[in-house]
Structures are given as structure tokens and as C-alpha cells.
Amino acid sequence: MVGIQSRSVEEVFSDVRGRRAGLLKALSTDVRKFYHECDPGELFHHPSCLTSLCLYGLPNETWEVDLPVDEVPPELPEPALGINFARDGMPEKDWISLVAVHSDSWLISVAFYFGARFGFGKNERKKLFNMRNDLPIIFEVITIGTLSTITGNVKQSKDQSANHNSNRSKPRQSESHTKASKMSPPPREDDDSGDDEEDDEQGAVCGACGDNHDDFWICCDACEKWFHGKCVKITPAKAEHIKHYKFPTCNTNKKIKA
């Protein structure tokens, strides 16, 4: 297109990944603020009270609730309209879940809008889709780990999770250790020996890639190491159905403690 500077697949993916991070914040750590900004009562005297509001994810990993854009057609596909009207018309967790589903759809629309706008061919579109598909969808992350932040009956803080884990007896076979969640691996239990510093360090990084970047994790019940779900090809949805997870190499190489 004339006047449009081309962008690479990696640049488009970086934009979409930033928007995804912003949407995740709105529906998890910032969920109370997001919920309040969509309160029909608060909007009653606002000029937008009769207008559908949208949840936007921004490339800089932030979010905003705003009116739909004025220009037609818009510069980007628009998110789901009317989230402020729907908020009090259904249970809170169902509303958050619905917004998450529409947010996932919006991210796909944005990604392939850019793909068309910058003239991506078949291979580039496939690469963009695969890069996006390697990330857990927002709906999975929210429903598994953070959906009930508002109601306060599901999500635990990292400190609460660590204390809960330290009070459980070995072996650690509970379902909470095998299900993936968007959190850092919990610290080793209090009854581990004090000179086992190397094991403590390993507990803070992925046993497959050695990194500790923010992602969802799964614990091996054989060696008790934590792994990124992506590294062991397990999604949060799959982890929900795994009662006891064993890292493949642990079939022949179990961890031995002194």
C-alpha cells in the first residue's frame, strides 16, 4: 500500500504480544480497576453512558476502556462493543470470561489485519499464526489462574501458594502442583536440607531451558522440578486433565537426594 511503511512478522508479533499482555493485566492483576471502569452506575452521568465501551490492549502492555473510534472504517479492528452494558447482566466470572474470549478473537483480528496491510504472503501469515498460537490464549490463562480475583474464592497470591505448599508433606502429588498456572515456581519446602543450594537455584528456573521468564509452569512429580509448559509442550488446558505429570527423561533418570 502506498504511504504505509512495511513491518516484519516479528514486529507485528511484538505489537500483538504487547496488546495481549495489557489485556491480561486488565483481566487479572488490574481486574478490580477494570471492573469498576465498566460500572454502569459510575457511567450514568458520563456522556458515554448510552454508548458501548470497549477494552483495548495497547502495544506498550497497558490497557484502557474507551469509546469506539470515530473514523469509519477504523484504523484497527474494534474490540467487542458494549462490555459496560453486559457487566451487570450476568455473573461476574462469566462476564470476565466472555470479555477474555472476545479479547482473544480481537488479537487474532489485529494480527491478520496487519498481515494483510503489510502484504504478508502465505508463509509469513503461517509464521505469524504459529508465533501467536504458541502463547496460551487469554481465556485459558484467566479461567485457570485468575478468573475469580473479583469474587476472591480461587486465586491465591504467590506468598499464599508458597505457604500452602510448604505445609504439605512429601511426596508432592497434589493437583495444584501438576496444573499449569501463570506464576513463578514456588520455593523449595522448609524441610529441604540447608546445604542443598544448587537444588534451590534450580527450583527458580525451568528444568528444560534454564530460564525463569514469566510463563505458566508445570511440576514433575518424579524429580520435583518445574518446567515451562511451552518447553514440555503442555498447554494450561491440557494440564487441567493431568493428575500426575512426569517429565519424559525422569522415566530413566530420577532425582536422587543425598
CSV table of C-alpha atoms in Angstrom, one decimal:
chain,number,residue,atom,x,y,z
A,1,MET,CA,0.0,0.0,0.0
A,2,VAL,CA,1.2,3.5,-0.8
A,3,GLY,CA,2.4,5.5,2.2
A,4,ILE,CA,2.5,2.6,4.6
A,5,GLN,CA,5.9,1.5,5.9
A,6,SER,CA,6.2,-2.2,5.9
A,7,ARG,CA,6.8,-4.2,9.1
A,8,SER,CA,8.2,-7.7,9.6
A,9,VAL,CA,6.4,-10.7,11.1
A,10,GLU,CA,8.5,-10.3,14.3
A,11,GLU,CA,7.5,-6.6,14.6
A,12,VAL,CA,3.8,-7.4,14.2
A,13,PHE,CA,4.1,-10.3,16.7
A,14,SER,CA,5.8,-7.9,19.2
A,15,ASP,CA,2.8,-5.5,18.8
A,16,VAL,CA,0.2,-8.2,19.3
A,17,ARG,CA,2.2,-9.7,22.3
A,18,GLY,CA,2.2,-6.3,24.0
A,19,ARG,CA,-1.5,-5.9,23.5
A,20,ARG,CA,-2.1,-9.4,24.9
A,21,ALA,CA,0.0,-8.5,28.0
A,22,GLY,CA,-2.2,-5.4,28.5
A,23,LEU,CA,-5.4,-7.4,28.2
A,24,LEU,CA,-4.1,-10.0,30.7
A,25,LYS,CA,-3.4,-7.2,33.2
A,26,ALA,CA,-6.9,-5.8,32.8
A,27,LEU,CA,-8.5,-9.2,33.4
A,28,SER,CA,-6.1,-10.4,36.2
A,29,THR,CA,-3.9,-8.1,38.3
A,30,ASP,CA,-6.0,-4.9,37.4
A,31,VAL,CA,-9.3,-6.7,37.3
A,32,ARG,CA,-10.9,-4.6,40.1
A,33,LYS,CA,-10.0,-1.4,38.4
A,34,PHE,CA,-11.2,-2.7,35.1
A,35,TYR,CA,-14.5,-4.0,36.6
A,36,HIS,CA,-15.0,-0.5,38.2
A,37,GLU,CA,-14.4,1.4,35.0
A,38,CYS,CA,-17.2,-0.7,33.3
A,39,ASP,CA,-19.7,0.0,36.2
A,40,PRO,CA,-22.9,1.3,34.5
A,41,GLY,CA,-23.7,3.2,37.7
A,42,GLU,CA,-20.5,5.1,37.5
A,43,LEU,CA,-21.1,5.9,33.9
A,44,PHE,CA,-24.7,7.1,34.4
A,45,HIS,CA,-23.8,10.8,34.3
A,46,HIS,CA,-21.0,10.3,31.8
A,47,PRO,CA,-21.6,11.2,28.1
A,48,SER,CA,-20.7,7.6,27.2
A,49,CYS,CA,-23.5,6.1,29.3
A,50,LEU,CA,-25.5,5.4,26.2
A,51,THR,CA,-22.5,4.3,24.2
A,52,SER,CA,-20.9,0.9,24.0
A,53,LEU,CA,-17.5,0.8,25.6
A,54,CYS,CA,-14.5,-1.4,24.5
A,55,LEU,CA,-11.5,-2.9,26.2
A,56,TYR,CA,-8.3,-2.1,24.3
A,57,GLY,CA,-4.9,-3.7,24.7
A,58,LEU,CA,-2.1,-1.4,23.8
A,59,PRO,CA,1.4,-2.3,22.3
A,60,ASN,CA,3.1,-1.0,25.4
A,61,GLU,CA,1.5,-3.7,27.6
A,62,THR,CA,-1.2,-1.4,29.1
A,63,TRP,CA,-4.9,-1.4,28.6
A,64,GLU,CA,-7.8,1.1,28.5
A,65,VAL,CA,-11.6,1.1,28.5
A,66,ASP,CA,-12.7,3.6,25.9
A,67,LEU,CA,-15.3,4.6,23.4
A,68,PRO,CA,-15.2,3.1,19.9
A,69,VAL,CA,-13.1,5.2,17.5
A,70,ASP,CA,-14.9,7.8,15.4
A,71,GLU,CA,-13.5,7.1,12.0
A,72,VAL,CA,-15.2,4.6,9.7
A,73,PRO,CA,-13.6,2.2,8.9
A,74,PRO,CA,-11.4,2.3,11.9
A,75,GLU,CA,-7.6,2.1,11.8
A,76,LEU,CA,-7.7,-1.3,13.6
A,77,PRO,CA,-10.4,-3.9,14.1
A,78,GLU,CA,-12.5,-2.8,17.1
A,79,PRO,CA,-12.8,-5.0,20.2
A,80,ALA,CA,-16.2,-6.2,21.5
A,81,LEU,CA,-18.6,-3.3,22.0
A,82,GLY,CA,-21.0,-2.9,24.9
A,83,ILE,CA,-19.0,-4.6,27.7
A,84,ASN,CA,-20.4,-1.9,30.1
A,85,PHE,CA,-24.0,-3.0,29.3
A,86,ALA,CA,-23.2,-6.6,29.7
A,87,ARG,CA,-21.3,-6.3,33.0
A,88,ASP,CA,-24.3,-6.4,35.4
A,89,GLY,CA,-26.4,-8.7,33.2
A,90,MET,CA,-24.5,-11.9,34.1
A,91,PRO,CA,-22.4,-13.4,37.0
A,92,GLU,CA,-19.1,-11.6,37.3
A,93,LYS,CA,-16.9,-14.5,36.5
A,94,ASP,CA,-19.0,-15.3,33.3
A,95,TRP,CA,-18.6,-11.6,32.3
A,96,ILE,CA,-14.9,-11.7,32.7
A,97,SER,CA,-14.7,-15.0,30.8
A,98,LEU,CA,-16.7,-13.6,28.0
A,99,VAL,CA,-14.5,-10.5,27.7
A,100,ALA,CA,-11.5,-12.8,27.6
A,101,VAL,CA,-12.9,-14.8,24.7
A,102,HIS,CA,-13.7,-11.7,22.7
A,103,SER,CA,-10.2,-10.3,23.5
A,104,ASP,CA,-8.6,-13.4,22.1
A,105,SER,CA,-10.7,-13.0,18.9
A,106,TRP,CA,-9.7,-9.3,18.7
A,107,LEU,CA,-6.0,-10.2,18.9
A,108,ILE,CA,-6.3,-12.6,16.0
A,109,SER,CA,-8.1,-9.9,14.0
A,110,VAL,CA,-5.4,-7.3,14.8
A,111,ALA,CA,-2.6,-9.7,13.9
A,112,PHE,CA,-4.0,-10.6,10.5
A,113,TYR,CA,-5.2,-7.1,9.8
A,114,PHE,CA,-1.5,-6.1,10.0
A,115,GLY,CA,-0.7,-9.2,7.9
A,116,ALA,CA,-2.9,-8.0,5.1
A,117,ARG,CA,-1.9,-4.4,5.5
A,118,PHE,CA,1.8,-5.1,5.2
A,119,GLY,CA,1.4,-7.6,2.4
A,120,PHE,CA,2.3,-10.9,4.2
A,121,GLY,CA,2.4,-13.9,2.0
A,122,LYS,CA,1.3,-17.4,2.9
A,123,ASN,CA,4.5,-18.4,4.7
A,124,GLU,CA,4.6,-15.1,6.6
A,125,ARG,CA,1.0,-15.5,7.7
A,126,LYS,CA,1.6,-19.1,8.8
A,127,LYS,CA,4.7,-18.0,10.8
A,128,LEU,CA,2.7,-15.2,12.4
A,129,PHE,CA,-0.1,-17.6,13.3
A,130,ASN,CA,2.3,-20.1,14.8
A,131,MET,CA,4.1,-17.5,16.9
A,132,ARG,CA,0.7,-16.3,18.2
A,133,ASN,CA,-0.5,-19.8,18.8
A,134,ASP,CA,2.5,-20.7,20.9
A,135,LEU,CA,1.2,-18.3,23.6
A,136,PRO,CA,-1.7,-19.5,25.8
A,137,ILE,CA,-4.9,-17.8,24.9
A,138,ILE,CA,-6.2,-15.2,27.3
A,139,PHE,CA,-9.2,-17.3,28.1
A,140,GLU,CA,-7.0,-20.3,29.2
A,141,VAL,CA,-4.9,-18.1,31.5
A,142,ILE,CA,-7.8,-16.3,33.0
A,143,THR,CA,-10.0,-19.4,33.6
A,144,ILE,CA,-7.2,-21.5,35.1
A,145,GLY,CA,-5.4,-18.9,37.3
A,146,THR,CA,-7.1,-15.6,37.8
A,147,LEU,CA,-10.8,-15.7,36.9
A,148,SER,CA,-12.1,-15.3,40.4
A,149,THR,CA,-9.9,-12.5,41.6
A,150,ILE,CA,-13.1,-10.3,41.9
A,151,THR,CA,-15.0,-12.9,43.9
A,152,GLY,CA,-11.9,-13.9,45.8
A,153,ASN,CA,-12.5,-17.6,46.0
A,154,VAL,CA,-10.0,-19.1,43.6
A,155,LYS,CA,-6.8,-17.1,43.0
A,156,GLN,CA,-4.1,-17.2,45.7
A,157,SER,CA,-1.1,-14.8,45.9
A,158,LYS,CA,2.3,-16.2,45.3
A,159,ASP,CA,3.1,-16.0,49.0
A,160,GLN,CA,-0.1,-17.8,49.9
A,161,SER,CA,0.7,-20.5,47.4
A,162,ALA,CA,4.2,-20.9,48.8
A,163,ASN,CA,3.0,-21.2,52.4
A,164,HIS,CA,0.4,-23.7,51.3
A,165,ASN,CA,3.0,-25.8,49.5
A,166,SER,CA,5.4,-25.7,52.5
A,167,ASN,CA,2.8,-27.2,54.8
A,168,ARG,CA,2.2,-30.2,52.6
A,169,SER,CA,4.0,-33.5,53.2
A,170,LYS,CA,6.1,-35.2,50.6
A,171,PRO,CA,5.8,-36.6,48.0
A,172,ARG,CA,4.2,-33.6,46.3
A,173,GLN,CA,1.5,-35.2,44.3
A,174,SER,CA,-1.3,-32.7,44.7
A,175,GLU,CA,-3.3,-31.5,41.7
A,176,SER,CA,-2.2,-27.9,42.4
A,177,HIS,CA,1.4,-28.9,41.6
A,178,THR,CA,0.6,-30.5,38.3
A,179,LYS,CA,-1.7,-27.9,36.9
A,180,ALA,CA,-0.1,-25.0,35.0
A,181,SER,CA,-0.6,-21.5,36.3
A,182,LYS,CA,0.8,-18.1,35.4
A,183,MET,CA,3.2,-17.8,38.3
A,184,SER,CA,6.9,-18.4,39.3
A,185,PRO,CA,7.8,-21.8,40.6
A,186,PRO,CA,7.3,-21.8,44.4
A,187,PRO,CA,10.3,-22.1,46.7
A,188,ARG,CA,11.5,-25.4,48.0
A,189,GLU,CA,9.8,-26.9,51.0
A,190,ASP,CA,11.1,-26.0,54.5
A,191,ASP,CA,12.3,-29.5,55.3
A,192,ASP,CA,14.9,-29.5,52.5
A,193,SER,CA,18.5,-29.5,53.8
A,194,GLY,CA,20.2,-26.2,54.2
A,195,ASP,CA,23.2,-27.2,52.0
A,196,ASP,CA,21.1,-28.0,49.0
A,197,GLU,CA,21.7,-24.6,47.5
A,198,GLU,CA,22.0,-25.9,44.0
A,199,ASP,CA,18.6,-27.5,44.1
A,200,ASP,CA,17.1,-24.3,45.4
A,201,GLU,CA,18.5,-22.4,42.4
A,202,GLN,CA,17.2,-25.0,40.0
A,203,GLY,CA,13.8,-24.6,41.6
A,204,ALA,CA,13.6,-21.0,40.4
A,205,VAL,CA,14.2,-21.8,36.7
A,206,CYS,CA,12.8,-24.1,34.1
A,207,GLY,CA,14.3,-27.5,34.2
A,208,ALA,CA,14.3,-27.7,30.4
A,209,CYS,CA,15.5,-24.3,29.2
A,210,GLY,CA,17.1,-22.9,32.4
A,211,ASP,CA,15.2,-19.6,32.1
A,212,ASN,CA,12.8,-18.0,34.6
A,213,HIS,CA,10.8,-15.8,32.3
A,214,ASP,CA,7.1,-15.1,33.1
A,215,ASP,CA,5.0,-18.0,31.8
A,216,PHE,CA,2.8,-20.9,33.0
A,217,TRP,CA,4.6,-23.8,34.7
A,218,ILE,CA,4.1,-27.5,35.5
A,219,CYS,CA,5.9,-29.6,38.2
A,220,CYS,CA,7.3,-33.1,37.6
A,221,ASP,CA,6.2,-35.4,40.3
A,222,ALA,CA,9.2,-37.6,39.8
A,223,CYS,CA,12.1,-35.1,40.1
A,224,GLU,CA,10.0,-32.2,41.6
A,225,LYS,CA,11.5,-29.7,39.1
A,226,TRP,CA,9.4,-27.0,37.4
A,227,PHE,CA,9.1,-26.7,33.7
A,228,HIS,CA,7.6,-24.1,31.3
A,229,GLY,CA,4.5,-25.6,29.7
A,230,LYS,CA,5.8,-24.4,26.4
A,231,CYS,CA,9.1,-26.2,26.9
A,232,VAL,CA,7.4,-29.6,27.5
A,233,LYS,CA,4.6,-29.0,25.0
A,234,ILE,CA,1.8,-28.8,27.6
A,235,THR,CA,-0.8,-26.1,27.5
A,236,PRO,CA,-2.8,-24.9,30.5
A,237,ALA,CA,-5.9,-26.7,29.1
A,238,LYS,CA,-4.0,-30.0,28.9
A,239,ALA,CA,-2.6,-29.5,32.4
A,240,GLU,CA,-6.1,-29.4,33.8
A,241,HIS,CA,-6.5,-33.0,33.0
A,242,ILE,CA,-3.1,-34.3,34.2
A,243,LYS,CA,-3.2,-35.7,37.7
A,244,HIS,CA,0.4,-36.7,37.9
A,245,TYR,CA,2.9,-35.3,35.5
A,246,LYS,CA,6.3,-36.9,34.8
A,247,PHE,CA,9.0,-35.2,32.7
A,248,PRO,CA,9.9,-37.7,29.9
A,249,THR,CA,13.6,-38.2,31.0
A,250,CYS,CA,12.5,-38.9,34.5
A,251,ASN,CA,11.4,-42.4,33.4
A,252,THR,CA,15.1,-43.4,33.4
A,253,ASN,CA,16.8,-40.6,35.3
A,254,LYS,CA,15.0,-39.9,38.6
A,255,LYS,CA,16.4,-37.4,41.0
A,256,ILE,CA,18.4,-38.8,43.9
A,257,LYS,CA,18.9,-36.9,47.1
A,258,ALA,CA,21.8,-37.4,49.5
